Structure formats: structure tokens, C-alpha cells
């Protein structure tokens, strides 16, 4: 549960259902929020918010109480005046009009609740979920895997280095590609245009058996979580859309026996080294790395002249001012991780109810 | 809510929350189930079930009562013996092992609950949802849009004809392509292999404003619904993954003023004729056709020799006998429609709570 | 989730979330349904249904699969014609008119979904929940504790005998009181009137810590479950309404140290022998017996002349024919047990998520 | 959804699902919170918190946006040191030990999340719900109807005056009874003891048809809401437990035709002037005043010497210091109203989904 509008007093989240006894410090949350902030490098908005989280409840003497955890982040660096001329205009590619068609009212300042700032609450909640996953030895790493048509080499490439990705503002874990993309982004910025891209995510350490068929499947819940992100237009798991062009004989991962624990009595350990399934079969984790990719459309706020419609139904011309990302894909990386953490934490708790012995 | 295993006594669903007063006949449900049955043409399993639905509750004198609607379909043509040799084997590409890793027990006959027959309950429930959507003038049409790498021309092609698609067993709405695909499928069948493909879906008549941000977005709920289907590996909306390679200036649909009703007071009508967004902005329907595409991997049950593992952890060889589809994509078409109908019906009812005047 | 109308084709339930591996036979469900049937003795309706349950899914070779368990009971002994004259009349004390005010349509035959027969689905589902509770050593026993103003002596009375209660049609666990009540019931039957009463319920073996504050408290969920029964008008826990007249010094149960396991590390065992709290503090089980009492109003269907209103708004006189209980309290006993079992089973599964060690 | 511990940084709530366009000011919330504060008169704790609410989201230019509404109240007047000696003691009648038995950890300061201060979040959320109900002309009024065994005359008494009840700290709407109770409370205070009581609640203006059978009945949801309050031990509707002693001929309310609108087409208006049902039949509002009564046990924190157990399992003596109510029933009055408002607001929105025409 998140709350808050881009230019309201604050944004935040309430995390219910977190077990008691998990170590949790404000600092951990602050660090995740910092990863979400505009990182420079010309890709990002120049709006600078401190984004300091305040932990209002649910934690006592450094550990979770089992009660709801409320986290609030104040909005401080608002220049709402920037948006006054958008009060009666519907920006192309934004949800301004659909929002009004739905509610009859909207907070026009910075997109209100549709703003990317809404993800602050998600990232804060995700930091709590990550603290839980840490207890299980589960790690989640996402990265920018394509920008403006330039593909980033994957984990099989010798130059792939996730630590490198954390250092550059593009979250591209491949030094040469990062440099190449920066040049392209700079060119797009000069054209007052914007670029889309994809985020890849890889989860290691998942226990086999995670995921609740038929209506709480691991991949289905992740698909919902990712498509709930503002600019997401698609998701694929493992071989994904390419699998739809292939043959069963090529796409069936071959199982091999391995030692895993714990498993229910009488069930042998299995691994699927080819992992074209992306770590999920029948909506249940196989124990292999979970792999998926999310497509994001370009930021719709561009500095070029666009044609649109105003509240009276008249056609108008518009040049969007204000502070906006050229490409928000790098900033989506920690959000994808946070949403993944929230889905996995839920499923980990639910899994305890699957069998009496578990 | 669906229930039932492939070779248990029956499968079915209970639909809660359907408003009172909707006309509903068993025959409508029967017709939808018939569309889901194996259609011949060499693509499909030879298991033949009558799949006659029985309406147990929630309907009185031809109209819904507002109470839960239970629909049951008996399993009659089971040859469970066919599966006895699979009791202790984990089939590659299936959820046999993940299911056991989760529950410690499974019904090995025909995949049990992971069988495609589970979708019977979904299609029956979808028939109820479609009856509700009909009252709103909303139509849902899905079709096979790619099989084994062969792309089916889209609605912009003069040969595109949805009625044609209903007539051929492949649900391909383009006569020449259908013929071409049939040849390829036949070749794959002879190789004892299987093929994947994609299903495209298009919804017309959606009222602008449908969809519940932030956690009940139209596209997010559809993504969850589609990825809950057995072999689905991905989904994309509108321009989808291609949008992730483009520029904002090209992908922002340009709004134009139109007459629409009803809208909240003071909100003008808008249309987005380019519709690269696929009918959804910010998780809310724009009123343009909703368009998405789902990727399905090939059927994992193939007649070739495969290597797998048995319950004692030993490597074994396996040739799957029994009755299986070469390509299940055509049979997924009515299921995609059903799941879409269920999501839209839920959102239509929720939408009534968005504003007091609505 | 239950479904079904009194005179529709069938009633039943679907139980989702039951863990895998629980032994479950149709016979256990049949026995619980038999306890719910009219028992003779002049208190009950003469409608005789076999009430044979059919297990459609979720169980394989005598054990639960972890998948939804569907149970159906056919309606066979319907005499819908008996109700034809009620099609346009609103019976006093029944939900006929409120139902129409809500849905604009109703199944007038035997009350449709508002019939006591709806509890068939609950009792069947409760039998599944009881099978789960059995694995934890939890026992639920309810009994008739008051009828027509005659109080039944409680467990502290030497004549109190729950086995005796199972033998007599009134479910009164006290032989002399049962005889006395039978005489009174017979007199009321002759006056063509009906009587109310209370059901008491006692649960033993609950692990301390059961119940989810703040919005899933043990007593709150039970209160909801009990007030969802047709004629229930009140519930109280432990000292209940009497506690509202007392002093803190008298009502605080005094804790004493005891050995209990398992408890979280560092937490000592406690017992509250006085148990005026009725086994629950702060919405969480104390481990003492859970005790509550439910008030049921008299059956509204009586054979006396009553004044009512018809569909055209005209005042009409009515004598209800058909088959009806003089006092339905004894038949509510297994339903109270079933609803209790369902609430406890849910909480037992949720409790696994409270702490990492649990 | 509420959050917060008694002595943490803040308490509050997030209200999701409130329709857009409802007028809402911080001041309205502040007034409701003020009603909840200790009122003097010797009944209440001397802890004085300003309890100023801050509206963080969901409201824009004085109207709700349709987005989640977050309200935070800071804790300022904490004297946590008062509670240091309770860190290792389990107070009789409190949930200290059950909480530890559940979570293995607790915030011992002022009861943490089990404190009555948790109701701050409920009252704030209730203020939002009341703003919605105001649009429908629905009014909720609760009052103290019994304290320490002294019954307060009801609405049928000429001295009954709800405005009077708002003026006196006991929320007793009857001047002479209020004076009498004050004397008794004063005597109990001197004995360092505490008293229980009941709160009665009456809702006018409910549209017939409100309430969702079978599992969202009006009375069932209210029972859950009320039993989720800290010291509640019982609830009854209309004639309640007295109905369980009566006859059908006396308890069936006699319907009479009246003019009401709107109703579904073809359904006449009805009223039940006797209203022994308390405004609800079959879980659905009849349109008559909704009437129920909640029993609260005495405050367990008393200044007398009590015997208890400490964390090492040793018996210990305890005299509770700190600031506590002698009788918290008057302060429960606005909380009962708030919880009622929340339940009714939910059902009002759900009701829109019952029929297509509604």
C-alpha cells in the first residue's frame, strides 16, 4: 500500500504482514531511496529531493514488531508553479485525461499520483521486503539491458559487471556499452526528445516451490507488479517472446538430479541448467535463477512542440517545460527490484501454508 | 475461482459478485466451452470430452440472482491408465516436479490441476463475464497471431477476417496464412515435436476511465490474468517491446477532441487515433481499442525421446504417449478472451465506486 | 465460499488454501452433514433430504492436494410448488423484501439463498477445516445452552454431558433439561409458534498466539462468522455482557506460570485458570479454552395468521404452510462448529507467517 | 488500514477506495479526534496529547482525489520511562503475554500497538467515511448506555438527549443518570478500580438493500468491526440476546407499505415500525434505524495490588502506575461511530455493484 501525490505534502507506504523480529534500520531504506534518485549523467531530471524516509511505526529497538510499518517521505523541493499552465491541458502520452475521465478531478502538479515519485513508496516498502529476503539468502539484481535500441551484453559476456552498473548513472553493467549509450542519450537530449528501454532482473536463491497456482503464480504476480509501473508496456520470462517461435524439443529444459534441501519427504532434488523457462514452471519456482525483462516506453514529457487538447476541448500547442528525465529506465532499476522483493516476500510467507510439515 | 483436476470427477468455477438481473443461459456457456475443445486439423489432442456445463446456482428463471454462480463440467473420457507410468517421472517442461517440491503430493494423471483442462472453469466463468459485458456493449476478440514463427497479418491487412478465424481450427483470421501454418504444423506433428505461438486480443467499446490505479491498473490485471495461463511466457500492450526501442516524439499518441458520453462534468471527449499505447494510459482505459499480445511456449509434451529424472533421483529416458496438442495456441484463444472478460467485468463494477455521480 | 439456493439444482462450497497432505474422506463430510439434518423430536422440519456430499476436486488417493476442494450436495426433495403463493408476498421476519430491495430479483422458493439450507455448504467446508484442526489436536464442541428461556446448566454442572447432547435431537447436553425443553417445544408447536435460543461453543487445544491484530482478531473474525448465520442476533465471549457490569479487580484473570511448548525463545508459559476472558486477550488466543455464546432469534416462519404486504404494496394476510422448524437452534449447533473451524483453520495457517522461526 | 504504536513516533491510517470529489478538510478530522481525547470528569487518563492530524495525501484543493488518503498523528506527550518496569512483566487483563506468545517481541511502552491510542487511526479514517456518508444523508450516533451496572434510559425516555450526551464527559445522553454515574465512577476511582459498560449505536438514513450476503452481511461486518476494539466482549443487534428467549409471533416485525425511493423497478416500499430486528434482515438493511449495543469489559489497568508473572516465569506483585482511564466507555463512543462509518461506507460503494441499474 503506497500513498502520496508528486506535489502533495508527502509520499509513503504502509507495509502490513511483515513478520516480527526482522532487523530493520532507517538507513537501509534511505540507501534504496538514494538509488532511485536522479543520478546525473544527463539522463535524469534536475529536480533534487533529499528523499529522507521517516519510519513511523512497526519497528522497535531495531527489529520489526509484526505490526504495520509506516514510512513517510516529505516532498520539499516542489515548484508547483511550474505546472500551473498544465492545469487545463492534457499532456500527450500521460494519464492526465484518462485520470479525469475516471475521477472527474486530478492534481495537475507534476502528474499528481501518476508521477514517477509515487514509486518512492514502493522503493521504501521494497527495502523492508529485501530485509526479509536477506534472512532467506535471496538476492535480487536488476539492470538496464537496452536503451534507445542499443542492447547491453548479458551475464554471459565477459564485460558484464553488476558493480560497474551501480557506479554509472545509466545502471548499465558493461562499461563500453554505457559509454556508447551516454553519447546517444546526450544526442537525444539535444533534440529535446526521450528514449525507452528495458530492465532485466535476475533473482538467485529462490527455494523451489515458491508461487501459488492457479491465481497466485510467481510469474503472474510479477507481471502484475511490473505492469503497474508507469511506463511499462510488456514483460517476458526466460526465453519469452522468442519461445513463442520455437519448438518443444528445443525449449524443454532437461532436468538433472542435484542435492537440495529442504524438500518435502520423498521428493528428489532437480536442477534445469538450461533454464530457458527463466526459473518458473507452472507458476512455481524451479530453484534456478528467476529471469525476466520489462519493456518501458520513452518518457512522454518532451521539450518539443506537441499538439494536444485543453479542458474546453480545443486543440492547443504545448512545449513541456519543467524537470524531466530523458530516459527513466536507469531509475526504474531499483523500482523493479523493489516490486520483485515485495512479490517474493509475500509468496515466501504464503508458502508456509502449503504443507503441514513446512 | 476455479476448481478441478484433469482426471478428477469434475472441473468448474464459482463466480461471485455478478450483479443481479443479467440474462444467462446454460447454452451460452456450452458454446464457449465448445470453442475451447480440440478442433481437429491435426493441431490438437484426440481426447474428446463432451464438456457439457451444468449450472448449479445463482440463476433463476433465466436471470442472475446476484448470488454465487456455480458451474460444473464432469470429466468423462478419462483414460487414467495412460498416465500410470508417469506417476514417478517428472516430465521436462511440465510443472510435475515444482508441484511436488511445493506440496509434496501431486495428481500425476494428465497433469492434475496443471492440465490445460483447468481452463474449462475459466472459460465457463468468462462466459458469465461476457454476458455482463454484452450489457455494456463491450466486445472481445482474440486470434492466433503467430505460430511456429509464421506471422499472421493483422487487422490492417485486407485479408484479415475474424469470422474466417472462427471457422478454421487454427483460429487464424487469414485464409492463406492458415493454410500455410497447417502445412507446417503437419510437418512438426510428423517430427513428434510441438510449436509455440502468440495470441492477439482486441477489445472494443471500453468506457474511458476503466482501471484502478495504482494497484489495480487495467494492463497490470490483464498481465496477471494472462501469465496465469499455463504456457504463457510474456505479454505486451500496444507497441510493447518495440516501444522500448523508440523515441517519445514518435510514441506519444496525439489526442484529438471527440464527442463521448458519459464523462464527468467539465471533462471533454478525447481520442488517440494512433493508439500506440494500446488503449491504456496510466493503467486506465483511453476508450481506444485495447490491444495486447501474449506469447505461449510450445507444448512440452512431445513424442520424441527425452531424458528426465524419476522420483528416486535417477536419470531416465521418456517418450510421452497419450493425447496431446501439437500447438495449443488456437485453443488458448477462447481462454484469453475469457480471462480478459473476467478482468474487465471486475473493473466495470469497481468503476462505479470511483465517483459519487457515476 | 459457498454457493447454492434452497430449491436450485445443488448447494456446495469450494475450500481454497487447504494445505496438501491432510487425510480427507467423503464419509467425514457426510457425517457432519447428517448432524445438520432435521433430527425429529418435534423441533424440526419434516423436509427430508439425503444430503449426500460429492467431492469433486482437491483430494487424491485420500489426501488433500493443496488445490481447491469442491463439494456439491444435490437438492432432491424439493416441493417448489409449496412456495408458489409466496412469489409475490414478503414474509414477516424473513429477508424476502430486503433481498428484493437489494437485487430487484429473488428466488422465492424456500427462501432461495437465504434458506437455512445454505449452511450445507458451510458445514461441508467446516468438515474440511476440522480435518486440518485434528492434525493440531484442536477440538470444537458446541451445544444448545438455552431454548425458549430455559437455561441449560453448563460444564460446571455434574449433569453436563456432551455425548448425551449428541444423542438427543435438541443437542442439549443435560438429560433433565432436555426433557423439560421437549415439553415446552411441543407446547409451542401446538400454538403454531416458534422459539429462539442460544448456542455455546468451547474450543480446546488452541495454541497461544492465534489471532491477527488489529483487523484479524480471533474474536472479531468469529463474531463476523457467527453473525453471518441467518437468525443470529448477538455474540459474547467469556463473561461477555456480564463483564460490562463488573469491575477490573474482579474481571482481570490472574496469570500463573505453566509449561507450554512451543513458544518463541525467551517467552515463559502462562495460564489464566479463571478464564473470564473466554480464552482471548487483545484478539489473540491465550491457550485457555475459547468460549463464546451466540443468540438466535425464533424461526420467523410460523403457522399463525400474520399480516404482511404483497408485491403491489397491498396489505395481505398470510398463514405459512410448508415444512419448518419450531426451533432451529439444535440444528445451528453443527453450523456454529463448522464456522468456528473455518475461522480457526485460516488463523492457524496465517500464524505461520508471524515470525521467521515459527 | 491503521498503523502506529502508543509510544512510537506517530499513529495514523491510510484510507483507500474513497471516491473522488468528496469535500474533506483537516478540521473535520481534528474535531473527531478531539471527541476521542480524555474528557476530564475523573473518568479518563490524564495523558494529554494534542492529537493534531496531518493530511498527507489524497486531497487536493479541499476535495478527495480518489487516491489513498494518508493521515498521521504524532505522539508528543510520551513518558516512556513510566513503563520501563513493565518491560519484563505481563499485566493481568492485557495482551502483553499473548502478544509475545505470538510475535516473540513487543513494544512494552503503553501497550504498544494494543494501546487504546491505536484507535486514533480508526477515528481519523472514520472521519473520512463520515464525510462520504454525509453525502448520502446517513447519520450515526453512539452513546454510553450502561456504566458499572447503571442503565441509561433509551431514546424512548423523555430525558434522553444526545446533545446533552456530547456535553458531559461520560457521553451519557441523560442528565440525571450522568450525575449518578459520575458519583459511582468517583467512588471506583478512589478504590483504584475500574468499570465496564456498554455503548449503543443508532444509524438513520440507511438505504434498504445495504449489506452483502452471505459473507459481507451488514450485521456480520459490524460485529467484526466492534469486536476488533480492544476491550469489546460482545455485541447484539435489535432485541439481541432477549430475542433468543422470545417467540416468533412476538418478534416478527410487521411490515407496512410506505413510499421510499429509489427501489428497483416493481418493488414496493416497506417499513417495519416495531424494528425488533434492529434494522437488518438477512444481513441487509431494512431502512429502519440500525440499532446495536457493544459490551466493553472494565479497563484492566488498575491501581490495586495484583499478582502476575514476569518474563522468567516467576510470580510477581504489581501496582500499575501511569495514566489510565477508570472507565473508557465514554471514549469508545466516537470509536464505535468511526468503525460503523467505515463499514457503512464500504457497503455503500459495494452496493453500486449489485444491480446494473443501480
mmCIF file of C-alpha atoms in Angstrom, chain C residues 86-248:
data_model
loop_
_atom_site.group_PDB
_atom_site.id
_atom_site.type_symbol
_atom_site.label_atom_id
_atom_site.label_comp_id
_atom_site.label_asym_id
_atom_site.label_seq_id
_atom_site.Cartn_x
_atom_site.Cartn_y
_atom_site.Cartn_z
ATOM 1 C CA UNK C 86 -45.099 -16.735 -1.683
ATOM 2 C CA UNK C 87 -43.827 -15.470 -5.013
ATOM 3 C CA UNK C 88 -45.489 -12.118 -4.514
ATOM 4 C CA UNK C 89 -45.611 -11.963 -0.704
ATOM 5 C CA UNK C 90 -42.970 -10.745 1.725
ATOM 6 C CA UNK C 91 -42.889 -12.978 4.802
ATOM 7 C CA UNK C 92 -42.506 -11.136 8.144
ATOM 8 C CA UNK C 93 -39.151 -11.732 9.837
ATOM 9 C CA UNK C 94 -37.620 -13.053 6.606
ATOM 10 C CA UNK C 95 -35.257 -11.319 4.206
ATOM 11 C CA UNK C 96 -37.690 -11.558 1.271
ATOM 12 C CA UNK C 97 -38.176 -7.833 0.860
ATOM 13 C CA UNK C 98 -34.662 -6.684 1.788
ATOM 14 C CA UNK C 99 -33.374 -9.095 -0.832
ATOM 15 C CA UNK C 100 -35.621 -7.603 -3.491
ATOM 16 C CA UNK C 101 -34.809 -4.072 -2.355
ATOM 17 C CA UNK C 102 -31.186 -5.002 -2.986
ATOM 18 C CA UNK C 103 -31.181 -7.112 -6.129
ATOM 19 C CA UNK C 104 -34.574 -6.418 -7.694
ATOM 20 C CA UNK C 105 -34.997 -10.201 -8.102
ATOM 21 C CA UNK C 106 -35.202 -13.209 -5.786
ATOM 22 C CA UNK C 107 -35.745 -16.942 -5.810
ATOM 23 C CA UNK C 108 -38.876 -17.138 -3.661
ATOM 24 C CA UNK C 109 -38.748 -20.924 -3.291
ATOM 25 C CA UNK C 110 -37.884 -21.773 0.308
ATOM 26 C CA UNK C 111 -36.062 -18.515 0.801
ATOM 27 C CA UNK C 112 -33.617 -19.234 -2.034
ATOM 28 C CA UNK C 113 -30.149 -18.348 -0.903
ATOM 29 C CA UNK C 114 -31.383 -17.029 2.482
ATOM 30 C CA UNK C 115 -32.614 -20.505 3.391
ATOM 31 C CA UNK C 116 -31.023 -22.422 6.212
ATOM 32 C CA UNK C 117 -30.031 -24.922 3.546
ATOM 33 C CA UNK C 118 -27.280 -22.505 2.540
ATOM 34 C CA UNK C 119 -25.466 -23.708 5.670
ATOM 35 C CA UNK C 120 -24.958 -27.098 3.974
ATOM 36 C CA UNK C 121 -22.032 -25.606 2.110
ATOM 37 C CA UNK C 122 -20.653 -24.179 5.342
ATOM 38 C CA UNK C 123 -20.907 -27.491 7.178
ATOM 39 C CA UNK C 124 -19.197 -29.307 4.301
ATOM 40 C CA UNK C 125 -16.384 -26.738 4.272
ATOM 41 C CA UNK C 126 -16.212 -26.938 8.058
ATOM 42 C CA UNK C 127 -15.636 -30.685 7.822
ATOM 43 C CA UNK C 128 -12.514 -29.960 5.772
ATOM 44 C CA UNK C 129 -11.357 -27.382 8.314
ATOM 45 C CA UNK C 130 -11.976 -29.851 11.142
ATOM 46 C CA UNK C 131 -9.756 -32.380 9.374
ATOM 47 C CA UNK C 132 -6.968 -29.800 9.451
ATOM 48 C CA UNK C 133 -7.589 -28.872 13.107
ATOM 49 C CA UNK C 134 -7.450 -32.551 14.041
ATOM 50 C CA UNK C 135 -3.805 -32.546 12.951
ATOM 51 C CA UNK C 136 -3.173 -29.843 15.559
ATOM 52 C CA UNK C 137 -5.127 -31.541 18.347
ATOM 53 C CA UNK C 138 -7.798 -28.836 18.422
ATOM 54 C CA UNK C 139 -11.368 -29.830 19.337
ATOM 55 C CA UNK C 140 -14.527 -27.776 18.896
ATOM 56 C CA UNK C 141 -17.740 -28.612 20.731
ATOM 57 C CA UNK C 142 -20.940 -26.578 20.594
ATOM 58 C CA UNK C 143 -24.265 -27.240 22.281
ATOM 59 C CA UNK C 144 -27.714 -25.767 22.843
ATOM 60 C CA UNK C 145 -27.377 -23.677 26.007
ATOM 61 C CA UNK C 146 -30.792 -22.002 26.168
ATOM 62 C CA UNK C 147 -34.144 -22.558 24.468
ATOM 63 C CA UNK C 148 -37.337 -20.581 24.953
ATOM 64 C CA UNK C 149 -35.916 -19.012 28.101
ATOM 65 C CA UNK C 150 -34.854 -22.305 29.715
ATOM 66 C CA UNK C 151 -31.143 -22.187 30.595
ATOM 67 C CA UNK C 152 -29.105 -25.372 30.185
ATOM 68 C CA UNK C 153 -26.634 -25.967 33.053
ATOM 69 C CA UNK C 154 -23.035 -25.501 31.894
ATOM 70 C CA UNK C 155 -19.875 -27.627 32.035
ATOM 71 C CA UNK C 156 -19.533 -26.903 35.778
ATOM 72 C CA UNK C 157 -22.786 -28.860 36.414
ATOM 73 C CA UNK C 158 -22.360 -32.591 37.205
ATOM 74 C CA UNK C 159 -25.201 -33.478 34.827
ATOM 75 C CA UNK C 160 -23.476 -31.796 31.864
ATOM 76 C CA UNK C 161 -22.599 -34.433 29.253
ATOM 77 C CA UNK C 162 -21.745 -33.561 25.665
ATOM 78 C CA UNK C 163 -22.200 -37.156 24.481
ATOM 79 C CA UNK C 164 -25.738 -37.036 25.828
ATOM 80 C CA UNK C 165 -26.209 -33.852 23.794
ATOM 81 C CA UNK C 166 -25.302 -35.663 20.584
ATOM 82 C CA UNK C 167 -27.953 -38.289 21.331
ATOM 83 C CA UNK C 168 -30.964 -36.046 21.849
ATOM 84 C CA UNK C 169 -32.496 -34.100 18.950
ATOM 85 C CA UNK C 170 -32.189 -30.830 20.884
ATOM 86 C CA UNK C 171 -28.398 -31.076 21.272
ATOM 87 C CA UNK C 172 -28.893 -30.269 24.959
ATOM 88 C CA UNK C 173 -26.071 -31.913 26.942
ATOM 89 C CA UNK C 174 -28.150 -32.337 30.096
ATOM 90 C CA UNK C 175 -30.775 -35.058 30.246
ATOM 91 C CA UNK C 176 -33.347 -33.495 32.591
ATOM 92 C CA UNK C 177 -33.180 -30.105 30.892
ATOM 93 C CA UNK C 178 -33.584 -31.767 27.513
ATOM 94 C CA UNK C 179 -36.763 -33.479 28.667
ATOM 95 C CA UNK C 180 -38.109 -30.214 30.079
ATOM 96 C CA UNK C 181 -37.371 -28.309 26.894
ATOM 97 C CA UNK C 182 -39.005 -31.004 24.729
ATOM 98 C CA UNK C 183 -42.264 -30.474 26.602
ATOM 99 C CA UNK C 184 -42.104 -26.723 26.108
ATOM 100 C CA UNK C 185 -41.244 -27.096 22.414
ATOM 101 C CA UNK C 186 -44.206 -29.404 21.953
ATOM 102 C CA UNK C 187 -46.490 -26.778 23.507
ATOM 103 C CA UNK C 188 -45.079 -24.085 21.231
ATOM 104 C CA UNK C 189 -45.553 -26.346 18.213
ATOM 105 C CA UNK C 190 -49.238 -26.706 19.098
ATOM 106 C CA UNK C 191 -49.572 -22.921 19.272
ATOM 107 C CA UNK C 192 -48.091 -22.838 15.750
ATOM 108 C CA UNK C 193 -45.364 -20.608 17.147
ATOM 109 C CA UNK C 194 -41.547 -20.831 17.276
ATOM 110 C CA UNK C 195 -38.754 -20.339 19.828
ATOM 111 C CA UNK C 196 -35.260 -18.846 19.882
ATOM 112 C CA UNK C 197 -32.263 -19.844 21.943
ATOM 113 C CA UNK C 198 -28.517 -19.725 22.331
ATOM 114 C CA UNK C 199 -25.661 -21.957 21.249
ATOM 115 C CA UNK C 200 -22.497 -22.138 23.375
ATOM 116 C CA UNK C 201 -19.179 -23.159 21.890
ATOM 117 C CA UNK C 202 -15.952 -24.269 23.527
ATOM 118 C CA UNK C 203 -12.649 -24.874 21.765
ATOM 119 C CA UNK C 204 -9.806 -26.724 23.428
ATOM 120 C CA UNK C 205 -6.203 -27.116 22.333
ATOM 121 C CA UNK C 206 -5.706 -23.699 20.743
ATOM 122 C CA UNK C 207 -2.055 -22.668 20.647
ATOM 123 C CA UNK C 208 -1.399 -19.335 22.395
ATOM 124 C CA UNK C 209 -0.716 -16.638 19.834
ATOM 125 C CA UNK C 210 -3.541 -17.469 17.408
ATOM 126 C CA UNK C 211 -5.311 -14.386 16.002
ATOM 127 C CA UNK C 212 -4.124 -11.460 13.883
ATOM 128 C CA UNK C 213 -4.346 -7.990 15.445
ATOM 129 C CA UNK C 214 -5.613 -5.435 14.584
ATOM 130 C CA UNK C 215 -8.018 -6.412 11.832
ATOM 131 C CA UNK C 216 -7.960 -10.202 12.020
ATOM 132 C CA UNK C 217 -8.528 -10.697 15.730
ATOM 133 C CA UNK C 218 -9.671 -14.132 16.819
ATOM 134 C CA UNK C 219 -12.852 -12.852 18.458
ATOM 135 C CA UNK C 220 -13.590 -10.345 15.698
ATOM 136 C CA UNK C 221 -13.409 -12.995 12.974
ATOM 137 C CA UNK C 222 -15.583 -15.361 14.989
ATOM 138 C CA UNK C 223 -18.100 -12.574 15.576
ATOM 139 C CA UNK C 224 -18.298 -11.969 11.843
ATOM 140 C CA UNK C 225 -18.632 -15.683 11.134
ATOM 141 C CA UNK C 226 -21.440 -16.149 13.672
ATOM 142 C CA UNK C 227 -23.397 -13.028 12.740
ATOM 143 C CA UNK C 228 -23.293 -14.244 9.142
ATOM 144 C CA UNK C 229 -25.675 -17.026 10.230
ATOM 145 C CA UNK C 230 -29.271 -16.409 9.312
ATOM 146 C CA UNK C 231 -31.011 -15.805 12.616
ATOM 147 C CA UNK C 232 -28.063 -14.760 14.804
ATOM 148 C CA UNK C 233 -28.688 -11.534 16.727
ATOM 149 C CA UNK C 234 -25.718 -11.401 19.124
ATOM 150 C CA UNK C 235 -22.488 -12.925 20.372
ATOM 151 C CA UNK C 236 -20.469 -12.679 23.576
ATOM 152 C CA UNK C 237 -17.074 -14.002 24.624
ATOM 153 C CA UNK C 238 -16.188 -15.231 28.119
ATOM 154 C CA UNK C 239 -18.004 -13.135 30.706
ATOM 155 C CA UNK C 240 -19.461 -11.125 27.813
ATOM 156 C CA UNK C 241 -22.265 -8.683 28.572
ATOM 157 C CA UNK C 242 -21.932 -9.500 32.276
ATOM 158 C CA UNK C 243 -18.340 -8.228 32.144
ATOM 159 C CA UNK C 244 -19.701 -4.856 31.079
ATOM 160 C CA UNK C 245 -21.331 -4.561 34.517
ATOM 161 C CA UNK C 246 -18.265 -5.600 36.557
ATOM 162 C CA UNK C 247 -15.048 -4.187 37.972
ATOM 163 C CA UNK C 248 -11.489 -4.578 36.702
#
